[in-house]
CSV table of C-alpha atoms in Angstrom, one decimal:
chain,number,residue,atom,x,y,z
A,7,MET,CA,-8.7,-29.9,21.2
A,8,THR,CA,-10.7,-27.1,19.6
A,9,ARG,CA,-10.0,-25.6,16.3
A,10,ASN,CA,-9.0,-22.3,18.0
A,11,SER,CA,-6.8,-24.1,20.4
A,12,VAL,CA,-4.9,-25.8,17.6
A,13,LEU,CA,-4.4,-22.6,15.7
A,14,LEU,CA,-3.3,-20.7,18.8
A,15,LEU,CA,-0.8,-23.5,19.7
A,16,PHE,CA,0.5,-23.4,16.1
A,17,ALA,CA,0.9,-19.7,16.4
A,18,ALA,CA,2.8,-20.0,19.7
A,19,LEU,CA,5.2,-22.6,18.3
A,20,LEU,CA,6.0,-20.2,15.4
A,21,VAL,CA,7.3,-17.7,17.9
A,22,PHE,CA,10.1,-20.1,19.0
A,23,ILE,CA,11.0,-21.5,15.6
A,24,GLY,CA,14.2,-19.7,14.6
A,25,CYS,CA,15.9,-17.3,16.8
A,26,ASN,CA,17.0,-14.4,14.5
A,27,ASP,CA,15.0,-11.4,13.6
A,28,ASP,CA,15.8,-11.3,9.9
A,29,TYR,CA,12.7,-10.3,8.1
A,30,SER,CA,14.2,-10.1,4.6
A,31,LYS,CA,11.9,-12.9,3.4
A,32,TYR,CA,8.9,-10.6,4.1
A,33,LYS,CA,10.3,-7.5,2.4
A,34,LYS,CA,9.6,-8.5,-1.3
A,35,GLU,CA,6.5,-6.9,-2.7
A,36,PRO,CA,3.9,-9.5,-3.6
A,37,ASP,CA,2.3,-9.5,-7.1
A,38,TYR,CA,-0.7,-7.6,-6.0
A,39,ILE,CA,1.5,-4.7,-4.9
A,40,SER,CA,4.1,-4.7,-7.8
A,41,ASN,CA,1.4,-5.3,-10.5
A,42,PRO,CA,-1.8,-3.7,-9.1
A,43,ASP,CA,-5.0,-3.2,-11.1
A,44,PHE,CA,-6.0,0.3,-12.0
A,45,GLU,CA,-8.2,0.8,-8.8
A,46,GLN,CA,-5.5,-0.6,-6.5
A,47,LYS,CA,-2.8,1.5,-8.2
A,48,ALA,CA,-4.5,4.8,-7.3
A,49,TYR,CA,-5.0,3.8,-3.7
A,50,PHE,CA,-1.4,2.4,-3.3
A,51,GLU,CA,0.0,5.6,-4.8
A,52,ALA,CA,-2.0,7.6,-2.2
A,53,TYR,CA,-1.0,5.3,0.6
A,54,ASN,CA,2.7,5.7,-0.4
A,55,GLU,CA,2.3,9.5,-0.3
A,56,SER,CA,0.9,9.3,3.2
A,57,LEU,CA,3.8,7.3,4.3
A,58,LYS,CA,6.0,10.2,3.3
A,59,LEU,CA,4.4,12.0,6.3
A,60,TRP,CA,6.2,9.5,8.7
A,61,LYS,CA,9.0,11.6,10.0
A,62,THR,CA,11.0,8.5,10.9
A,63,PRO,CA,12.7,5.7,9.1
A,64,PHE,CA,10.5,2.6,8.4
A,65,GLU,CA,10.3,-0.5,6.4
A,66,GLU,CA,7.3,-2.5,5.0
A,67,LEU,CA,6.9,-6.1,5.5
A,68,TYR,CA,4.4,-8.6,3.7
A,69,VAL,CA,3.8,-11.5,6.0
A,70,PRO,CA,2.1,-14.6,4.6
A,71,THR,CA,-0.7,-16.0,6.8
A,72,ASN,CA,-3.4,-18.5,6.6
A,73,TYR,CA,-5.9,-15.9,5.4
A,74,GLY,CA,-3.7,-14.0,3.1
A,75,THR,CA,-0.9,-11.4,3.3
A,76,ALA,CA,-0.5,-9.0,6.2
A,77,HIS,CA,1.2,-5.7,5.4
A,78,VAL,CA,3.1,-4.4,8.4
A,79,VAL,CA,5.0,-1.1,8.6
A,80,VAL,CA,7.9,-1.3,11.1
A,81,SER,CA,9.7,1.5,12.7
A,82,GLY,CA,11.9,2.3,15.7
A,83,PRO,CA,15.0,0.7,17.3
A,84,GLU,CA,15.2,-3.1,16.9
A,85,ASP,CA,16.0,-3.6,20.6
A,86,GLY,CA,13.0,-1.5,21.6
A,87,MET,CA,10.0,-3.0,23.4
A,88,PRO,CA,7.5,-4.0,20.7
A,89,VAL,CA,4.3,-1.9,20.3
A,90,VAL,CA,1.7,-3.1,17.9
A,91,LEU,CA,-0.7,-0.4,16.3
A,92,LEU,CA,-4.2,-1.2,15.1
A,93,HIS,CA,-5.9,1.5,13.1
A,94,GLY,CA,-9.4,2.8,12.8
A,95,MET,CA,-12.0,2.0,10.2
A,96,ASN,CA,-10.8,2.5,6.6
A,97,ALA,CA,-7.9,4.5,8.1
A,98,SER,CA,-5.0,2.1,7.3
A,99,SER,CA,-1.7,2.2,9.2
A,100,THR,CA,-0.8,5.6,7.7
A,101,MET,CA,-3.3,7.2,10.2
A,102,TRP,CA,-0.4,7.1,12.7
A,103,TYR,CA,1.5,9.8,10.8
A,104,ALA,CA,0.9,12.3,13.7
A,105,ASN,CA,2.2,9.8,16.3
A,106,ILE,CA,4.8,7.6,14.8
A,107,GLU,CA,7.9,9.8,15.3
A,108,ALA,CA,7.2,10.1,19.1
A,109,LEU,CA,6.3,6.4,19.5
A,110,ALA,CA,9.3,5.2,17.5
A,111,GLN,CA,11.9,7.1,19.4
A,112,ASP,CA,12.4,4.2,21.9
A,113,TYR,CA,9.8,1.5,20.9
A,114,ARG,CA,9.8,-1.0,18.1
A,115,ILE,CA,6.6,-0.2,16.2
A,116,TYR,CA,4.5,-2.7,14.2
A,117,ALA,CA,1.5,-1.0,12.4
A,118,ILE,CA,-0.6,-3.7,10.8
A,119,ASP,CA,-3.2,-3.0,8.0
A,120,PHE,CA,-6.5,-4.7,8.6
A,121,ILE,CA,-7.0,-7.5,6.1
A,122,LEU,CA,-10.6,-6.7,5.4
A,123,GLU,CA,-10.3,-3.1,4.5
A,124,PRO,CA,-8.4,-0.8,2.1
A,125,GLY,CA,-4.6,-0.9,3.0
A,126,LYS,CA,-1.8,-3.1,1.6
A,127,SER,CA,-2.9,-6.4,3.4
A,128,PHE,CA,-4.6,-8.8,1.0
A,129,ILE,CA,-7.1,-11.4,1.9
A,130,GLU,CA,-7.2,-14.8,0.0
A,131,LYS,CA,-9.4,-17.0,2.3
A,132,GLU,CA,-12.8,-16.1,3.7
A,133,MET,CA,-13.1,-15.3,7.4
A,134,LYS,CA,-16.3,-16.6,8.9
A,135,SER,CA,-16.4,-14.7,12.3
A,136,THR,CA,-14.6,-12.1,14.5
A,137,ASP,CA,-12.8,-15.0,16.1
A,138,ASP,CA,-11.1,-15.7,12.7
A,139,ILE,CA,-10.0,-12.0,12.7
A,140,ALA,CA,-8.4,-12.3,16.1
A,141,LEU,CA,-6.8,-15.6,15.1
A,142,TRP,CA,-5.3,-13.9,12.1
A,143,TYR,CA,-3.7,-11.2,14.2
A,144,HIS,CA,-2.3,-13.8,16.6
A,145,GLU,CA,-0.7,-15.5,13.6
A,146,VAL,CA,0.8,-12.2,12.4
A,147,PHE,CA,2.2,-11.7,16.0
A,148,ALA,CA,3.7,-15.2,15.8
A,149,LYS,CA,5.3,-14.7,12.3
A,150,LEU,CA,6.9,-11.5,13.6
A,151,LYS,CA,8.2,-13.4,16.7
A,152,LEU,CA,6.5,-10.9,19.1
A,153,GLU,CA,6.7,-12.8,22.3
A,154,LYS,CA,5.6,-9.9,24.6
A,155,PHE,CA,4.3,-6.5,23.3
A,156,ASN,CA,2.1,-3.6,24.0
A,157,LEU,CA,-1.0,-3.1,22.0
A,158,ILE,CA,-2.5,0.3,20.8
A,159,GLY,CA,-5.9,0.5,19.1
A,160,ALA,CA,-7.8,3.4,17.8
A,161,SER,CA,-11.6,3.5,17.4
A,162,ARG,CA,-12.5,0.2,15.7
A,163,GLY,CA,-8.9,-0.9,16.3
A,164,GLY,CA,-9.6,-0.5,20.0
A,165,TRP,CA,-12.4,-3.0,19.7
A,166,LEU,CA,-10.2,-5.4,17.8
A,167,ALA,CA,-7.4,-5.0,20.4
A,168,THR,CA,-9.8,-6.0,23.1
A,169,LYS,CA,-11.2,-9.0,21.1
A,170,ILE,CA,-7.6,-10.1,20.5
A,171,ALA,CA,-6.8,-9.9,24.1
A,172,LEU,CA,-9.9,-11.8,25.2
A,173,GLN,CA,-8.9,-14.6,22.8
A,174,ASP,CA,-5.3,-14.8,24.2
A,175,GLN,CA,-3.9,-12.2,26.5
A,176,SER,CA,-0.7,-14.1,27.5
A,177,GLN,CA,1.6,-12.0,25.2
A,178,ILE,CA,0.1,-8.6,25.9
A,179,ASN,CA,1.9,-6.5,28.4
A,180,SER,CA,-0.6,-3.6,28.2
A,181,MET,CA,-3.1,-1.9,26.0
A,182,ILE,CA,-3.9,1.7,25.1
A,183,LEU,CA,-7.3,2.2,23.6
A,184,LEU,CA,-7.9,5.6,21.9
A,185,SER,CA,-11.7,6.3,21.7
A,186,PRO,CA,-12.5,2.6,21.3
A,187,ALA,CA,-15.7,2.1,19.2
A,188,GLN,CA,-18.4,-0.3,20.6
A,189,THR,CA,-16.1,-1.5,23.3
A,190,PHE,CA,-17.5,-0.2,26.5
A,191,ILE,CA,-20.8,1.4,25.4
A,192,TRP,CA,-23.0,1.4,22.3
A,193,VAL,CA,-22.3,4.3,19.9
A,194,ARG,CA,-24.9,6.6,21.2
A,195,PRO,CA,-27.5,8.4,19.1
A,196,SER,CA,-26.5,12.0,18.7
A,197,THR,CA,-26.9,15.1,16.5
A,198,ASP,CA,-23.5,14.4,15.0
A,199,LEU,CA,-24.5,10.7,14.2
A,200,LEU,CA,-27.7,12.0,12.7
A,201,LYS,CA,-25.7,14.4,10.5
A,202,ASN,CA,-23.6,11.5,9.2
A,203,ILE,CA,-26.7,9.5,8.3
A,204,ILE,CA,-28.2,12.5,6.4
A,205,TYR,CA,-25.0,13.4,4.6
A,206,ALA,CA,-24.6,9.7,3.6
A,207,PHE,CA,-27.0,10.6,0.8
A,208,SER,CA,-25.1,13.7,-0.2
A,209,SER,CA,-22.1,13.9,-2.6
A,210,LYS,CA,-19.0,12.1,-1.6
A,211,GLU,CA,-17.1,15.4,-1.1
A,212,LYS,CA,-19.9,16.9,1.0
A,213,GLN,CA,-20.1,13.6,3.0
A,214,MET,CA,-16.5,13.7,3.7
A,215,GLN,CA,-16.5,17.3,4.8
A,216,GLU,CA,-19.3,16.8,7.2
A,217,THR,CA,-18.1,13.5,8.6
A,218,LEU,CA,-14.7,15.2,9.5
A,219,LYS,CA,-16.6,17.9,11.3
A,220,THR,CA,-18.2,15.3,13.5
A,221,MET,CA,-15.0,13.4,14.1
A,222,SER,CA,-12.5,16.2,14.6
A,223,VAL,CA,-12.6,19.5,16.6
A,224,ASN,CA,-10.3,20.9,13.9
A,225,PRO,CA,-10.8,19.2,10.6
A,226,GLY,CA,-8.3,21.6,8.9
A,227,ASN,CA,-5.6,20.0,11.1
A,228,VAL,CA,-5.9,16.7,9.2
A,229,ASN,CA,-3.2,16.5,6.7
A,230,LYS,CA,-4.5,16.8,3.1
A,231,THR,CA,-2.2,14.1,1.8
A,232,TYR,CA,-3.6,11.7,4.3
A,233,LEU,CA,-7.2,12.8,3.5
A,234,ASP,CA,-6.7,12.1,-0.2
A,235,GLN,CA,-5.9,8.6,0.7
A,236,TYR,CA,-8.7,8.2,3.2
A,237,ARG,CA,-11.2,9.6,0.7
A,238,ILE,CA,-10.2,6.8,-1.8
A,239,ALA,CA,-10.7,4.2,1.0
A,240,VAL,CA,-14.2,5.6,1.9
A,241,ASP,CA,-15.2,5.7,-1.8
A,242,LYS,CA,-14.4,1.9,-2.0
A,243,ASP,CA,-17.4,1.5,0.5
A,244,SER,CA,-15.6,-1.3,2.3
A,245,ILE,CA,-17.7,-1.6,5.4
A,246,ASN,CA,-17.1,-5.4,6.0
A,247,LYS,CA,-19.7,-7.9,7.1
A,248,PHE,CA,-18.4,-8.1,10.6
A,249,THR,CA,-19.1,-4.5,11.5
A,250,ILE,CA,-22.5,-5.4,12.8
A,251,ASP,CA,-20.9,-8.0,15.0
A,252,MET,CA,-19.1,-5.3,16.9
A,253,MET,CA,-20.9,-4.9,20.2
A,254,PRO,CA,-19.9,-3.8,23.7
A,255,PHE,CA,-18.1,-6.4,25.7
A,256,SER,CA,-19.8,-7.8,28.8
A,257,LYS,CA,-18.7,-6.8,32.2
A,258,ARG,CA,-17.4,-10.4,32.8
A,259,GLU,CA,-15.3,-10.2,29.7
A,260,LEU,CA,-13.8,-6.8,30.6
A,261,GLN,CA,-13.1,-8.0,34.1
A,262,SER,CA,-11.0,-10.9,32.6
A,263,LEU,CA,-8.4,-8.5,31.2
A,264,LYS,CA,-5.5,-8.8,33.5
A,265,MET,CA,-3.0,-6.4,31.8
A,266,PRO,CA,-3.0,-2.6,32.5
A,267,VAL,CA,-5.4,-0.8,30.1
A,268,TYR,CA,-5.2,2.9,29.4
A,269,VAL,CA,-8.2,4.5,27.7
A,270,LEU,CA,-8.2,8.0,26.2
A,271,ILE,CA,-11.2,9.8,24.8
A,272,GLY,CA,-11.8,13.4,23.5
A,273,ASP,CA,-14.1,15.8,25.3
A,274,ASP,CA,-16.1,16.2,22.0
A,275,ASP,CA,-16.1,12.5,21.2
A,276,MET,CA,-19.1,11.2,19.4
A,277,ILE,CA,-18.2,7.6,20.2
A,278,ASN,CA,-17.5,7.7,23.9
A,279,ASN,CA,-18.4,9.8,27.0
A,280,GLU,CA,-17.8,9.8,30.7
A,281,LYS,CA,-19.5,6.5,31.0
A,282,THR,CA,-16.5,4.9,29.2
A,283,VAL,CA,-14.1,6.5,31.6
A,284,ARG,CA,-16.1,5.3,34.6
A,285,MET,CA,-16.5,1.8,33.3
A,286,THR,CA,-12.7,1.6,32.6
A,287,LYS,CA,-11.9,2.6,36.1
A,288,GLU,CA,-14.6,0.5,37.9
A,289,ILE,CA,-14.6,-2.7,35.8
A,290,LEU,CA,-11.1,-3.4,34.5
A,291,PRO,CA,-8.8,-4.8,37.2
A,292,TYR,CA,-6.0,-2.4,36.1
A,293,GLY,CA,-7.9,0.2,34.1
A,294,ARG,CA,-7.2,3.9,34.0
A,295,ALA,CA,-8.8,6.6,31.7
A,296,GLU,CA,-8.7,10.2,30.9
A,297,VAL,CA,-10.5,12.8,28.8
A,298,ILE,CA,-8.4,14.9,26.4
A,299,ASN,CA,-9.6,18.5,26.1
A,300,ASN,CA,-10.4,20.1,22.8
A,301,ALA,CA,-10.4,16.7,21.0
A,302,GLY,CA,-12.9,14.7,19.1
A,303,HIS,CA,-12.9,11.1,18.0
A,304,PHE,CA,-9.7,11.7,16.1
A,305,LEU,CA,-8.0,12.7,19.3
A,306,SER,CA,-4.6,11.2,18.1
A,307,ILE,CA,-4.5,14.0,15.5
A,308,ASP,CA,-6.6,16.6,17.1
A,309,GLN,CA,-4.2,16.7,20.1
A,310,SER,CA,-1.3,14.6,18.9
A,311,GLU,CA,1.3,16.2,21.1
A,312,ILE,CA,-0.6,15.7,24.3
A,313,VAL,CA,-1.8,12.2,23.3
A,314,ASN,CA,1.7,11.2,22.3
A,315,LYS,CA,3.1,12.4,25.6
A,316,LYS,CA,0.5,10.4,27.6
A,317,MET,CA,0.9,7.2,25.5
A,318,ILE,CA,4.8,7.3,26.0
A,319,GLN,CA,4.5,8.0,29.7
A,320,PHE,CA,2.3,5.0,30.0
A,321,LEU,CA,4.5,2.7,27.8
A,322,ASP,CA,7.6,3.9,29.7
A,323,GLU,CA,5.8,2.8,33.0
A,324,MET,CA,5.0,-0.6,31.5
A,325,ASP,CA,8.5,-1.0,30.2
A,326,ALA,CA,9.8,-0.4,33.7
A,327,LEU,CA,7.2,-2.7,35.1
A,328,TYR,CA,8.1,-5.7,32.8
A,329,ASP,CA,11.9,-5.0,32.6
């Protein structure tokens, strides 16, 4: 039996150990949160301010794993169908502030901070490959006793969602991918991408302003409180060593996804284009895709009301399908 098989079997067993959903043992803040260093303190304070943008009750869990502690923000009715949220690069789980109220109305939401980037998750053991990253997520799912769930990933989170499903899709009812990065097509060279490269050599403030212009059709619509947190994350320069390992999945890999997959991209998206839509419909066995008008890469904020409505309609359909 391979190492991956052993870990996945272990994760599966954890799902069935214990029958209650009492997560009280995960609610205590670990030492790195309660006694942060100076740099961490500034970021955690900004993170907490962003969480105030969530217009719905939530609780924070700190889940111990083989690689460190996973921070999970949980919201929504306890008896709701579970939905797991995977955020974009350096964005943390607070990026869902424009979507969480709508999603948590009927669904039990689990937003997980990526362990290799700024957020409240904390790594203690080295990860050697993207397979380890996927295994980590499966372990978190097991600790949370998520037997069946829907998976939503934005940008890099969309790539991770696909990677997780390709490793083991048995628990995933459906996936929603919001402008998934490097998943269907390579990030294409463009004027916006060139601008980002040029402004990488500018001041941090100028760089942030210009990056937002390429990612959003309306940068002024991004909440300033959240931007303050995001700016600190970007300043930490946390591009992890696995970023270069993110490459589009093969046709054979994509064809192996047996759950319904719903892809949304913006009409002014610098990461995806009509080819992504076409590939989703032609290659995935149960793929559907749409283009959101007047939206960039940050479509979940640019057109949050429309995106929220479309995600919920899809989730409701999946809930009825698996009921």
